[in-house]
PDB file of C-alpha atoms in Angstrom:
ATOM      1  CA  MET A   1     -11.217   7.351  -6.988  1.00 51.00           C
ATOM      2  CA  HIS A   2      -9.486   7.893  -3.610  1.00 62.00           C
ATOM      3  CA  LYS A   3     -12.746   8.744  -2.923  1.00 70.00           C
ATOM      4  CA  LYS A   4     -14.732   5.340  -3.798  1.00 69.00           C
ATOM      5  CA  VAL A   5     -11.697   4.244  -1.306  1.00 66.00           C
ATOM      6  CA  ILE A   6     -12.395   5.781   1.015  1.00 69.00           C
ATOM      7  CA  ALA A   7     -15.777   5.344   1.305  1.00 75.00           C
ATOM      8  CA  ASN A   8     -16.160   2.530   2.292  1.00 73.00           C
ATOM      9  CA  GLY A   9     -13.841   3.452   5.495  1.00 74.00           C
ATOM     10  CA  VAL A  10     -11.211   1.643   7.103  1.00 78.00           C
ATOM     11  CA  PRO A  11     -10.833  -1.340   7.077  1.00 80.00           C
ATOM     12  CA  ASP A  12     -10.877  -2.988  10.127  1.00 83.00           C
ATOM     13  CA  ASP A  13      -7.967  -5.372   9.769  1.00 84.00           C
ATOM     14  CA  ALA A  14      -6.265  -1.466   9.622  1.00 81.00           C
ATOM     15  CA  GLU A  15      -3.414  -0.283  12.347  1.00 79.00           C
ATOM     16  CA  PRO A  16      -2.689   3.614  12.201  1.00 78.00           C
ATOM     17  CA  VAL A  17       1.056   4.547  11.608  1.00 75.00           C
ATOM     18  CA  GLN A  18       2.102   6.817  15.295  1.00 71.00           C
ATOM     19  CA  ALA A  19       4.998   7.209  14.538  1.00 70.00           C
ATOM     20  CA  PHE A  20       6.457   8.673  11.244  1.00 69.00           C
ATOM     21  CA  PRO A  21       8.778   7.777   9.704  1.00 75.00           C
ATOM     22  CA  ALA A  22       8.041   4.152  10.354  1.00 74.00           C
ATOM     23  CA  PRO A  23      10.105   1.366  10.597  1.00 78.00           C
ATOM     24  CA  LEU A  24       9.220  -1.022   8.001  1.00 76.00           C
ATOM     25  CA  PRO A  25       7.677  -3.680   9.622  1.00 78.00           C
ATOM     26  CA  ALA A  26       9.039  -7.623   9.964  1.00 81.00           C
ATOM     27  CA  GLY A  27       5.996  -9.773   8.883  1.00 85.00           C
ATOM     28  CA  ALA A  28       2.948  -8.442   6.316  1.00 88.00           C
ATOM     29  CA  ILE A  29       1.621  -4.920   6.470  1.00 86.00           C
ATOM     30  CA  LYS A  30      -2.377  -6.139   6.680  1.00 85.00           C
ATOM     31  CA  GLY A  31      -5.987  -3.881   6.372  1.00 85.00           C
ATOM     32  CA  ILE A  32      -4.552  -2.049   2.290  1.00 85.00           C
ATOM     33  CA  LEU A  33      -7.451  -1.637  -0.009  1.00 83.00           C
ATOM     34  CA  ASN A  34      -6.605  -1.386  -3.626  1.00 78.00           C
ATOM     35  CA  LYS A  35      -8.320   1.135  -5.708  1.00 74.00           C
ATOM     36  CA  TYR A  36     -11.119  -1.474  -6.129  1.00 77.00           C
ATOM     37  CA  LYS A  37     -12.112  -2.003  -2.433  1.00 80.00           C
ATOM     38  CA  LYS A  38      -9.923  -5.717  -2.854  1.00 85.00           C
ATOM     39  CA  LYS A  39      -7.422  -5.930   0.782  1.00 88.00           C
ATOM     40  CA  VAL A  40      -4.028  -6.848  -0.633  1.00 90.00           C
ATOM     41  CA  ARG A  41      -1.300  -7.108   1.766  1.00 91.00           C
ATOM     42  CA  VAL A  42       2.345  -5.670   1.003  1.00 90.00           C
ATOM     43  CA  ASN A  43       5.309  -7.718   2.751  1.00 91.00           C
ATOM     44  CA  PHE A  44       9.692  -6.144   2.666  1.00 89.00           C
ATOM     45  CA  ASP A  45      12.017  -8.288   1.550  1.00 88.00           C
ATOM     46  CA  ALA A  46      15.364  -6.217   2.460  1.00 82.00           C
ATOM     47  CA  MET A  47      17.968  -8.828   1.765  1.00 85.00           C
ATOM     48  CA  GLY A  48      16.333  -8.678  -2.244  1.00 85.00           C
ATOM     49  CA  ALA A  49      15.102  -5.304  -2.157  1.00 89.00           C
ATOM     50  CA  ARG A  50      11.086  -6.062  -3.123  1.00 91.00           C
ATOM     51  CA  VAL A  51       8.397  -5.563  -2.637  1.00 90.00           C
ATOM     52  CA  MET A  52       5.652  -7.977  -2.691  1.00 91.00           C
ATOM     53  CA  ILE A  53       1.805  -6.645  -2.914  1.00 90.00           C
ATOM     54  CA  SER A  54      -0.646  -9.340  -2.896  1.00 91.00           C
ATOM     55  CA  SER A  55      -4.094 -10.244  -2.420  1.00 89.00           C
ATOM     56  CA  SER A  56      -6.488 -14.088  -2.474  1.00 90.00           C
ATOM     57  CA  ASP A  57      -6.461 -13.385  -6.541  1.00 90.00           C
ATOM     58  CA  ASN A  58      -2.702 -12.554  -7.063  1.00 88.00           C
ATOM     59  CA  SER A  59       0.898 -11.345  -5.842  1.00 89.00           C
ATOM     60  CA  HIS A  60       3.392  -9.385  -8.128  1.00 86.00           C
ATOM     61  CA  SER A  61       6.825  -8.729  -6.092  1.00 90.00           C
ATOM     62  CA  ILE A  62       8.287  -4.878  -7.625  1.00 88.00           C
ATOM     63  CA  SER A  63      11.196  -4.537  -7.059  1.00 90.00           C
ATOM     64  CA  MET A  64      12.578  -0.847  -4.637  1.00 87.00           C
ATOM     65  CA  GLY A  65      14.521   1.084  -7.028  1.00 86.00           C
ATOM     66  CA  SER A  66      11.817   0.251  -9.872  1.00 85.00           C
ATOM     67  CA  ILE A  67      10.043   2.494  -7.334  1.00 83.00           C
ATOM     68  CA  THR A  68      11.093   6.402  -7.211  1.00 83.00           C
ATOM     69  CA  ALA A  69       8.104   7.864  -4.979  1.00 80.00           C
ATOM     70  CA  VAL A  70       5.611   7.246  -3.004  1.00 79.00           C
ATOM     71  CA  ASN A  71       2.687   9.724  -1.895  1.00 79.00           C
ATOM     72  CA  SER A  72       1.124  10.415   1.407  1.00 78.00           C
ATOM     73  CA  GLU A  73      -2.030  11.321   2.085  1.00 78.00           C
ATOM     74  CA  ALA A  74      -3.409  11.544   5.418  1.00 78.00           C
ATOM     75  CA  LEU A  75      -7.602  11.138   5.571  1.00 78.00           C
ATOM     76  CA  ASP A  76      -8.627  13.682   7.574  1.00 79.00           C
ATOM     77  CA  ASP A  77     -10.916  12.065   9.707  1.00 79.00           C
ATOM     78  CA  HIS A  78      -8.958   9.194  10.752  1.00 78.00           C
ATOM     79  CA  PRO A  79      -6.166  10.429  12.671  1.00 79.00           C
ATOM     80  CA  GLY A  80      -3.125   7.861  11.257  1.00 78.00           C
ATOM     81  CA  TYR A  81      -4.349   6.769   8.247  1.00 78.00           C
ATOM     82  CA  SER A  82      -2.982   7.502   5.320  1.00 78.00           C
ATOM     83  CA  ILE A  83      -3.850   6.520   1.619  1.00 76.00           C
ATOM     84  CA  LEU A  84      -0.674   5.738   0.023  1.00 75.00           C
ATOM     85  CA  VAL A  85       0.218   6.023  -3.969  1.00 73.00           C
ATOM     86  CA  ARG A  86       3.770   4.336  -5.885  1.00 72.00           C
ATOM     87  CA  HIS A  87       5.143   5.552  -8.325  1.00 66.00           C
ATOM     88  CA  GLU A  88       7.370   3.708 -10.569  1.00 64.00           C
ATOM     89  CA  ALA A  89      10.350   4.371 -13.573  1.00 60.00           C
ATOM     90  CA  TRP A  90       8.316   2.022 -15.520  1.00 51.00           C
ATOM     91  CA  ARG A  91       4.186   1.087 -14.809  1.00 49.00           C
ATOM     92  CA  TYR A  92       3.732  -2.687 -14.287  1.00 45.00           C
ATOM     93  CA  HIS A  93       0.407  -2.615 -16.664  1.00 42.00           C
ATOM     94  CA  ASP A  94      -2.031  -5.073 -14.177  1.00 42.00           C
ATOM     95  CA  VAL A  95      -3.598  -1.726 -13.283  1.00 40.00           C
ATOM     96  CA  GLN A  96      -5.024  -3.224  -9.903  1.00 41.00           C
ATOM     97  CA  HIS A  97      -1.254  -2.424  -8.118  1.00 41.00           C
ATOM     98  CA  ASP A  98      -1.147   1.201  -9.440  1.00 41.00           C
ATOM     99  CA  MET A  99      -2.824   2.038  -5.833  1.00 43.00           C
ATOM    100  CA  MET A 100      -1.924   0.136  -3.103  1.00 46.00           C
TER     101      MET A 100
END
């Protein structure tokens, strides 16, 4: 699955992470593709303890407490860029958001 996303290269509006761990941004993170190669943006609502994942088709709000882990797999050919996979205590049944 990762190979399909990686084959298209880094999205044109993606920004590399310069330092890790990086602080949560004030605005949306753009330049993210889901496993269907559709662009999504991620917003963090610290006050509401939620993560919002939005595409041109739909939006989903996920409780930060339900996310048990986020795996980051670095892209060897693109320093500063990674594939992220979120793991939740319960699985949301919209498979579009299984991979950010």
